[in-house]
Amino acid sequence: AQEQLQRAQRLLNQGRGGSMEERLSKLQQQAREMKEEQTKIADQTQQLAGTPTGDTRRRAQEIIQQKNEIASELKSMTNELDALSNNQENRDAANKARTAANTIKGQQLQERMENSRQLLENGNPQNPYFGYSAQQERYIERALGDVEKQIGQAASAANNTEENKLQNALNQTSDAVQRAQSMQRRLQSQQGQQGQQGQQGQQQQGQQGQQGQ
């Protein structure tokens, strides 16, 4: 029972630390924030394409700076998803993490971000590059929304498995404790019966002694 209690405690500690569930939960939050930021970039790029007047170079550079930050975050996210997809303990969550990573790669989001950045670099009121960039940014926005949902599914799969492991460990602990308590009651009952039998034997011997007198 003590060993099973310790196992349950280890599972609890894993849940508080760097478990697969926690890592995926952080990635889900990161993907949500990234998608929100991408929506802003897409809006700004569309506005730039619609009204390419004023200081277009400054406006484009501000968008590019935001894009560079997202591209860096996306690269880190892809690496983390690749690492989680190799997890052997929870294949369901690992496969869902791989799906999210494959979406990023299959939709060529890094390449599209770079392509859009180059369009912004070379865009001006006389060419259509800002418009092409705006189309790319909307595509990236939709794809990041898909990635967020897929990471959420992976996090849910990890959460379910962690809870099941913990529940099973606690159930085993409870069963072991109940068996130990039942055994203790049986021993106490046997000891009580033996004590009563001893007392009865002594009483019978006393009665026989009195009859002899």
PDB file of C-alpha atoms in Angstrom:
ATOM      1  CA  ALA A   1       0.000   0.000   0.000  1.00  0.00           C
ATOM      2  CA  GLN A   2       2.861   2.351   0.820  1.00  0.00           C
ATOM      3  CA  GLU A   3       4.452   1.773  -2.594  1.00  0.00           C
ATOM      4  CA  GLN A   4       1.161   2.518  -4.353  1.00  0.00           C
ATOM      5  CA  LEU A   5       0.695   5.697  -2.323  1.00  0.00           C
ATOM      6  CA  GLN A   6       4.155   6.824  -3.390  1.00  0.00           C
ATOM      7  CA  ARG A   7       3.302   6.068  -7.035  1.00  0.00           C
ATOM      8  CA  ALA A   8       0.146   8.158  -6.792  1.00  0.00           C
ATOM      9  CA  GLN A   9       2.177  11.001  -5.277  1.00  0.00           C
ATOM     10  CA  ARG A  10       4.686  10.809  -8.114  1.00  0.00           C
ATOM     11  CA  LEU A  11       1.876  11.120 -10.643  1.00  0.00           C
ATOM     12  CA  LEU A  12       0.562  14.152  -8.808  1.00  0.00           C
ATOM     13  CA  ASN A  13       4.013  15.746  -8.811  1.00  0.00           C
ATOM     14  CA  GLN A  14       4.384  15.084 -12.534  1.00  0.00           C
ATOM     15  CA  GLY A  15       1.093  16.888 -13.111  1.00  0.00           C
ATOM     16  CA  ARG A  16       2.482  19.933 -11.317  1.00  0.00           C
ATOM     17  CA  GLY A  17       5.777  19.855 -13.214  1.00  0.00           C
ATOM     18  CA  GLY A  18       6.782  19.519 -16.832  1.00  0.00           C
ATOM     19  CA  SER A  19       4.315  16.811 -17.788  1.00  0.00           C
ATOM     20  CA  MET A  20       3.106  16.335 -21.339  1.00  0.00           C
ATOM     21  CA  GLU A  21      -0.241  17.785 -20.310  1.00  0.00           C
ATOM     22  CA  GLU A  22       1.351  20.976 -18.988  1.00  0.00           C
ATOM     23  CA  ARG A  23       3.640  21.405 -21.988  1.00  0.00           C
ATOM     24  CA  LEU A  24       0.734  21.047 -24.397  1.00  0.00           C
ATOM     25  CA  SER A  25      -1.389  23.414 -22.328  1.00  0.00           C
ATOM     26  CA  LYS A  26       1.345  26.054 -22.588  1.00  0.00           C
ATOM     27  CA  LEU A  27       1.611  25.469 -26.330  1.00  0.00           C
ATOM     28  CA  GLN A  28      -2.149  25.876 -26.681  1.00  0.00           C
ATOM     29  CA  GLN A  29      -1.998  29.235 -24.904  1.00  0.00           C
ATOM     30  CA  GLN A  30       0.967  30.260 -27.043  1.00  0.00           C
ATOM     31  CA  ALA A  31      -0.884  29.271 -30.228  1.00  0.00           C
ATOM     32  CA  ARG A  32      -3.942  31.271 -29.140  1.00  0.00           C
ATOM     33  CA  GLU A  33      -1.866  34.397 -28.533  1.00  0.00           C
ATOM     34  CA  MET A  34       0.030  33.868 -31.781  1.00  0.00           C
ATOM     35  CA  LYS A  35      -3.194  33.583 -33.755  1.00  0.00           C
ATOM     36  CA  GLU A  36      -4.530  36.798 -32.171  1.00  0.00           C
ATOM     37  CA  GLU A  37      -1.317  38.620 -33.069  1.00  0.00           C
ATOM     38  CA  GLN A  38      -1.463  37.232 -36.604  1.00  0.00           C
ATOM     39  CA  THR A  39      -4.998  38.589 -36.977  1.00  0.00           C
ATOM     40  CA  LYS A  40      -3.679  42.057 -36.134  1.00  0.00           C
ATOM     41  CA  ILE A  41      -0.883  41.671 -38.685  1.00  0.00           C
ATOM     42  CA  ALA A  42      -3.353  40.559 -41.355  1.00  0.00           C
ATOM     43  CA  ASP A  43      -5.588  43.565 -40.600  1.00  0.00           C
ATOM     44  CA  GLN A  44      -2.663  46.000 -40.762  1.00  0.00           C
ATOM     45  CA  THR A  45      -1.381  44.496 -44.011  1.00  0.00           C
ATOM     46  CA  GLN A  46      -4.839  44.692 -45.563  1.00  0.00           C
ATOM     47  CA  GLN A  47      -5.132  48.339 -44.512  1.00  0.00           C
ATOM     48  CA  LEU A  48      -1.718  49.019 -46.033  1.00  0.00           C
ATOM     49  CA  ALA A  49      -2.792  47.380 -49.291  1.00  0.00           C
ATOM     50  CA  GLY A  50      -6.088  49.292 -49.303  1.00  0.00           C
ATOM     51  CA  THR A  51      -4.578  52.700 -48.567  1.00  0.00           C
ATOM     52  CA  PRO A  52      -0.929  52.675 -49.679  1.00  0.00           C
ATOM     53  CA  THR A  53      -0.409  56.323 -48.863  1.00  0.00           C
ATOM     54  CA  GLY A  54       1.652  58.258 -46.372  1.00  0.00           C
ATOM     55  CA  ASP A  55       4.751  56.657 -44.880  1.00  0.00           C
ATOM     56  CA  THR A  56       4.227  53.197 -46.380  1.00  0.00           C
ATOM     57  CA  ARG A  57       7.853  52.169 -45.738  1.00  0.00           C
ATOM     58  CA  ARG A  58       7.529  52.805 -41.981  1.00  0.00           C
ATOM     59  CA  ARG A  59       4.176  51.019 -41.819  1.00  0.00           C
ATOM     60  CA  ALA A  60       5.578  48.002 -43.688  1.00  0.00           C
ATOM     61  CA  GLN A  61       8.640  47.818 -41.419  1.00  0.00           C
ATOM     62  CA  GLU A  62       6.469  47.833 -38.307  1.00  0.00           C
ATOM     63  CA  ILE A  63       4.485  44.886 -39.683  1.00  0.00           C
ATOM     64  CA  ILE A  64       7.711  43.071 -40.611  1.00  0.00           C
ATOM     65  CA  GLN A  65       9.018  43.466 -37.053  1.00  0.00           C
ATOM     66  CA  GLN A  66       5.862  41.848 -35.662  1.00  0.00           C
ATOM     67  CA  LYS A  67       6.111  39.097 -38.264  1.00  0.00           C
ATOM     68  CA  ASN A  68       9.687  38.288 -37.276  1.00  0.00           C
ATOM     69  CA  GLU A  69       8.603  37.725 -33.682  1.00  0.00           C
ATOM     70  CA  ILE A  70       5.812  35.354 -34.712  1.00  0.00           C
ATOM     71  CA  ALA A  71       8.125  33.462 -37.079  1.00  0.00           C
ATOM     72  CA  SER A  72      10.568  32.894 -34.218  1.00  0.00           C
ATOM     73  CA  GLU A  73       7.793  31.697 -31.900  1.00  0.00           C
ATOM     74  CA  LEU A  74       6.430  29.378 -34.591  1.00  0.00           C
ATOM     75  CA  LYS A  75       9.845  27.774 -35.045  1.00  0.00           C
ATOM     76  CA  SER A  76      10.118  27.086 -31.306  1.00  0.00           C
ATOM     77  CA  MET A  77       6.566  25.735 -31.240  1.00  0.00           C
ATOM     78  CA  THR A  78       7.299  23.362 -34.123  1.00  0.00           C
ATOM     79  CA  ASN A  79      10.378  22.006 -32.330  1.00  0.00           C
ATOM     80  CA  GLU A  80       8.389  21.437 -29.132  1.00  0.00           C
ATOM     81  CA  LEU A  81       5.579  19.676 -31.017  1.00  0.00           C
ATOM     82  CA  ASP A  82       8.136  17.437 -32.746  1.00  0.00           C
ATOM     83  CA  ALA A  83       9.596  16.490 -29.367  1.00  0.00           C
ATOM     84  CA  LEU A  84       6.163  15.736 -27.881  1.00  0.00           C
ATOM     85  CA  SER A  85       5.182  13.663 -30.912  1.00  0.00           C
ATOM     86  CA  ASN A  86       7.869  11.142 -29.908  1.00  0.00           C
ATOM     87  CA  ASN A  87       6.372  10.580 -26.449  1.00  0.00           C
ATOM     88  CA  GLN A  88       5.936   6.829 -25.895  1.00  0.00           C
ATOM     89  CA  GLU A  89       3.725   6.945 -22.789  1.00  0.00           C
ATOM     90  CA  ASN A  90       0.745   8.683 -24.403  1.00  0.00           C
ATOM     91  CA  ARG A  91       0.515   7.790 -28.065  1.00  0.00           C
ATOM     92  CA  ASP A  92      -2.873   9.452 -28.582  1.00  0.00           C
ATOM     93  CA  ALA A  93      -1.632  12.858 -27.411  1.00  0.00           C
ATOM     94  CA  ALA A  94       1.670  12.333 -29.239  1.00  0.00           C
ATOM     95  CA  ASN A  95      -0.112  11.630 -32.525  1.00  0.00           C
ATOM     96  CA  LYS A  96      -2.278  14.729 -32.115  1.00  0.00           C
ATOM     97  CA  ALA A  97       0.839  16.812 -31.417  1.00  0.00           C
ATOM     98  CA  ARG A  98       2.336  15.407 -34.623  1.00  0.00           C
ATOM     99  CA  THR A  99      -0.798  16.435 -36.514  1.00  0.00           C
ATOM    100  CA  ALA A 100      -0.310  20.044 -35.379  1.00  0.00           C
ATOM    101  CA  ALA A 101       3.371  19.952 -36.348  1.00  0.00           C
ATOM    102  CA  ASN A 102       2.477  18.498 -39.754  1.00  0.00           C
ATOM    103  CA  THR A 103      -0.060  21.282 -40.321  1.00  0.00           C
ATOM    104  CA  ILE A 104       2.650  23.888 -39.746  1.00  0.00           C
ATOM    105  CA  LYS A 105       4.992  22.090 -42.126  1.00  0.00           C
ATOM    106  CA  GLY A 106       2.406  20.975 -44.666  1.00  0.00           C
ATOM    107  CA  GLN A 107       0.895  24.444 -44.970  1.00  0.00           C
ATOM    108  CA  GLN A 108       4.448  25.822 -45.277  1.00  0.00           C
ATOM    109  CA  LEU A 109       3.742  28.528 -42.730  1.00  0.00           C
ATOM    110  CA  GLN A 110       7.395  29.443 -42.187  1.00  0.00           C
ATOM    111  CA  GLU A 111       7.922  29.779 -45.938  1.00  0.00           C
ATOM    112  CA  ARG A 112       4.724  31.804 -46.352  1.00  0.00           C
ATOM    113  CA  MET A 113       5.796  34.149 -43.552  1.00  0.00           C
ATOM    114  CA  GLU A 114       9.132  34.707 -45.280  1.00  0.00           C
ATOM    115  CA  ASN A 115       7.459  35.217 -48.650  1.00  0.00           C
ATOM    116  CA  SER A 116       5.069  37.782 -47.193  1.00  0.00           C
ATOM    117  CA  ARG A 117       7.963  39.556 -45.488  1.00  0.00           C
ATOM    118  CA  GLN A 118       9.757  39.910 -48.834  1.00  0.00           C
ATOM    119  CA  LEU A 119       6.586  41.250 -50.462  1.00  0.00           C
ATOM    120  CA  LEU A 120       6.321  43.885 -47.728  1.00  0.00           C
ATOM    121  CA  GLU A 121       9.994  44.759 -48.157  1.00  0.00           C
ATOM    122  CA  ASN A 122       9.540  45.344 -51.896  1.00  0.00           C
ATOM    123  CA  GLY A 123       6.027  46.748 -51.848  1.00  0.00           C
ATOM    124  CA  ASN A 124       5.133  50.338 -52.788  1.00  0.00           C
ATOM    125  CA  PRO A 125       2.041  52.225 -53.984  1.00  0.00           C
ATOM    126  CA  GLN A 126       2.967  51.495 -57.610  1.00  0.00           C
ATOM    127  CA  ASN A 127       3.033  47.672 -57.400  1.00  0.00           C
ATOM    128  CA  PRO A 128       0.580  45.029 -56.079  1.00  0.00           C
ATOM    129  CA  TYR A 129       2.927  43.451 -53.535  1.00  0.00           C
ATOM    130  CA  PHE A 130       1.104  44.760 -50.474  1.00  0.00           C
ATOM    131  CA  GLY A 131      -2.074  43.094 -51.751  1.00  0.00           C
ATOM    132  CA  TYR A 132      -0.288  39.781 -52.296  1.00  0.00           C
ATOM    133  CA  SER A 133       1.154  40.028 -48.802  1.00  0.00           C
ATOM    134  CA  ALA A 134      -2.308  40.635 -47.328  1.00  0.00           C
ATOM    135  CA  GLN A 135      -3.568  37.425 -48.965  1.00  0.00           C
ATOM    136  CA  GLN A 136      -0.695  35.458 -47.485  1.00  0.00           C
ATOM    137  CA  GLU A 137      -1.321  36.903 -44.022  1.00  0.00           C
ATOM    138  CA  ARG A 138      -4.991  35.853 -44.080  1.00  0.00           C
ATOM    139  CA  TYR A 139      -3.963  32.345 -45.110  1.00  0.00           C
ATOM    140  CA  ILE A 140      -1.459  32.186 -42.241  1.00  0.00           C
ATOM    141  CA  GLU A 141      -4.137  33.436 -39.832  1.00  0.00           C
ATOM    142  CA  ARG A 142      -6.539  30.618 -40.778  1.00  0.00           C
ATOM    143  CA  ALA A 143      -3.798  27.983 -40.598  1.00  0.00           C
ATOM    144  CA  LEU A 144      -2.712  29.120 -37.127  1.00  0.00           C
ATOM    145  CA  GLY A 145      -6.336  28.792 -36.027  1.00  0.00           C
ATOM    146  CA  ASP A 146      -6.243  25.158 -37.159  1.00  0.00           C
ATOM    147  CA  VAL A 147      -2.965  24.594 -35.301  1.00  0.00           C
ATOM    148  CA  GLU A 148      -4.461  26.036 -32.111  1.00  0.00           C
ATOM    149  CA  LYS A 149      -7.412  23.613 -32.304  1.00  0.00           C
ATOM    150  CA  GLN A 150      -5.146  20.627 -32.964  1.00  0.00           C
ATOM    151  CA  ILE A 151      -2.899  21.470 -30.033  1.00  0.00           C
ATOM    152  CA  GLY A 152      -6.025  21.789 -27.888  1.00  0.00           C
ATOM    153  CA  GLN A 153      -7.065  18.275 -28.906  1.00  0.00           C
ATOM    154  CA  ALA A 154      -3.616  16.972 -27.995  1.00  0.00           C
ATOM    155  CA  ALA A 155      -3.788  18.714 -24.613  1.00  0.00           C
ATOM    156  CA  SER A 156      -7.196  17.158 -23.922  1.00  0.00           C
ATOM    157  CA  ALA A 157      -5.859  13.689 -24.781  1.00  0.00           C
ATOM    158  CA  ALA A 158      -2.901  14.192 -22.446  1.00  0.00           C
ATOM    159  CA  ASN A 159      -5.174  15.458 -19.671  1.00  0.00           C
ATOM    160  CA  ASN A 160      -7.495  12.452 -19.927  1.00  0.00           C
ATOM    161  CA  THR A 161      -4.620   9.986 -19.744  1.00  0.00           C
ATOM    162  CA  GLU A 162      -2.961  11.701 -16.784  1.00  0.00           C
ATOM    163  CA  GLU A 163      -6.253  11.713 -14.895  1.00  0.00           C
ATOM    164  CA  ASN A 164      -6.842   8.034 -15.682  1.00  0.00           C
ATOM    165  CA  LYS A 165      -3.373   7.089 -14.465  1.00  0.00           C
ATOM    166  CA  LEU A 166      -3.885   8.976 -11.240  1.00  0.00           C
ATOM    167  CA  GLN A 167      -7.363   7.565 -10.707  1.00  0.00           C
ATOM    168  CA  ASN A 168      -6.158   4.009 -11.283  1.00  0.00           C
ATOM    169  CA  ALA A 169      -3.281   4.500  -8.848  1.00  0.00           C
ATOM    170  CA  LEU A 170      -5.613   5.906  -6.218  1.00  0.00           C
ATOM    171  CA  ASN A 171      -8.102   3.067  -6.772  1.00  0.00           C
ATOM    172  CA  GLN A 172      -5.345   0.492  -6.314  1.00  0.00           C
ATOM    173  CA  THR A 173      -4.218   2.247  -3.154  1.00  0.00           C
ATOM    174  CA  SER A 174      -7.762   2.286  -1.791  1.00  0.00           C
ATOM    175  CA  ASP A 175      -8.208  -1.431  -2.548  1.00  0.00           C
ATOM    176  CA  ALA A 176      -4.932  -2.281  -0.841  1.00  0.00           C
ATOM    177  CA  VAL A 177      -5.883  -0.286   2.259  1.00  0.00           C
ATOM    178  CA  GLN A 178      -9.279  -2.000   2.407  1.00  0.00           C
ATOM    179  CA  ARG A 179      -7.669  -5.439   2.109  1.00  0.00           C
ATOM    180  CA  ALA A 180      -5.213  -4.602   4.898  1.00  0.00           C
ATOM    181  CA  GLN A 181      -8.033  -3.372   7.132  1.00  0.00           C
ATOM    182  CA  SER A 182     -10.095  -6.519   6.410  1.00  0.00           C
ATOM    183  CA  MET A 183      -7.133  -8.740   7.265  1.00  0.00           C
ATOM    184  CA  GLN A 184      -6.560  -6.810  10.484  1.00  0.00           C
ATOM    185  CA  ARG A 185     -10.214  -7.273  11.497  1.00  0.00           C
ATOM    186  CA  ARG A 186     -10.001 -11.009  10.827  1.00  0.00           C
ATOM    187  CA  LEU A 187      -6.876 -11.324  12.941  1.00  0.00           C
ATOM    188  CA  GLN A 188      -8.485  -9.389  15.762  1.00  0.00           C
ATOM    189  CA  SER A 189     -11.585 -11.596  15.519  1.00  0.00           C
ATOM    190  CA  GLN A 190      -9.477 -14.757  15.645  1.00  0.00           C
ATOM    191  CA  GLN A 191      -7.516 -13.455  18.621  1.00  0.00           C
ATOM    192  CA  GLY A 192     -10.775 -12.621  20.382  1.00  0.00           C
ATOM    193  CA  GLN A 193     -12.151 -16.103  19.762  1.00  0.00           C
ATOM    194  CA  GLN A 194      -8.960 -17.710  21.046  1.00  0.00           C
ATOM    195  CA  GLY A 195      -9.145 -15.572  24.175  1.00  0.00           C
ATOM    196  CA  GLN A 196     -12.733 -16.590  24.813  1.00  0.00           C
ATOM    197  CA  GLN A 197     -11.870 -20.256  24.308  1.00  0.00           C
ATOM    198  CA  GLY A 198      -9.025 -19.932  26.808  1.00  0.00           C
ATOM    199  CA  GLN A 199     -11.317 -18.337  29.371  1.00  0.00           C
ATOM    200  CA  GLN A 200     -13.911 -21.077  28.866  1.00  0.00           C
ATOM    201  CA  GLY A 201     -11.228 -23.743  29.352  1.00  0.00           C
ATOM    202  CA  GLN A 202     -10.123 -22.163  32.595  1.00  0.00           C
ATOM    203  CA  GLN A 203     -13.709 -21.964  33.812  1.00  0.00           C
ATOM    204  CA  GLN A 204     -14.286 -25.648  33.024  1.00  0.00           C
ATOM    205  CA  GLN A 205     -11.118 -26.621  34.908  1.00  0.00           C
ATOM    206  CA  GLY A 206     -12.281 -24.549  37.905  1.00  0.00           C
ATOM    207  CA  GLN A 207     -15.676 -26.227  37.900  1.00  0.00           C
ATOM    208  CA  GLN A 208     -14.085 -29.686  37.753  1.00  0.00           C
ATOM    209  CA  GLY A 209     -11.846 -28.774  40.686  1.00  0.00           C
ATOM    210  CA  GLN A 210     -14.818 -27.664  42.755  1.00  0.00           C
ATOM    211  CA  GLN A 211     -16.689 -30.896  41.968  1.00  0.00           C
ATOM    212  CA  GLY A 212     -13.656 -32.952  43.097  1.00  0.00           C
ATOM    213  CA  GLN A 213     -13.684 -31.201  46.442  1.00  0.00           C
TER     214      GLN A 213
END
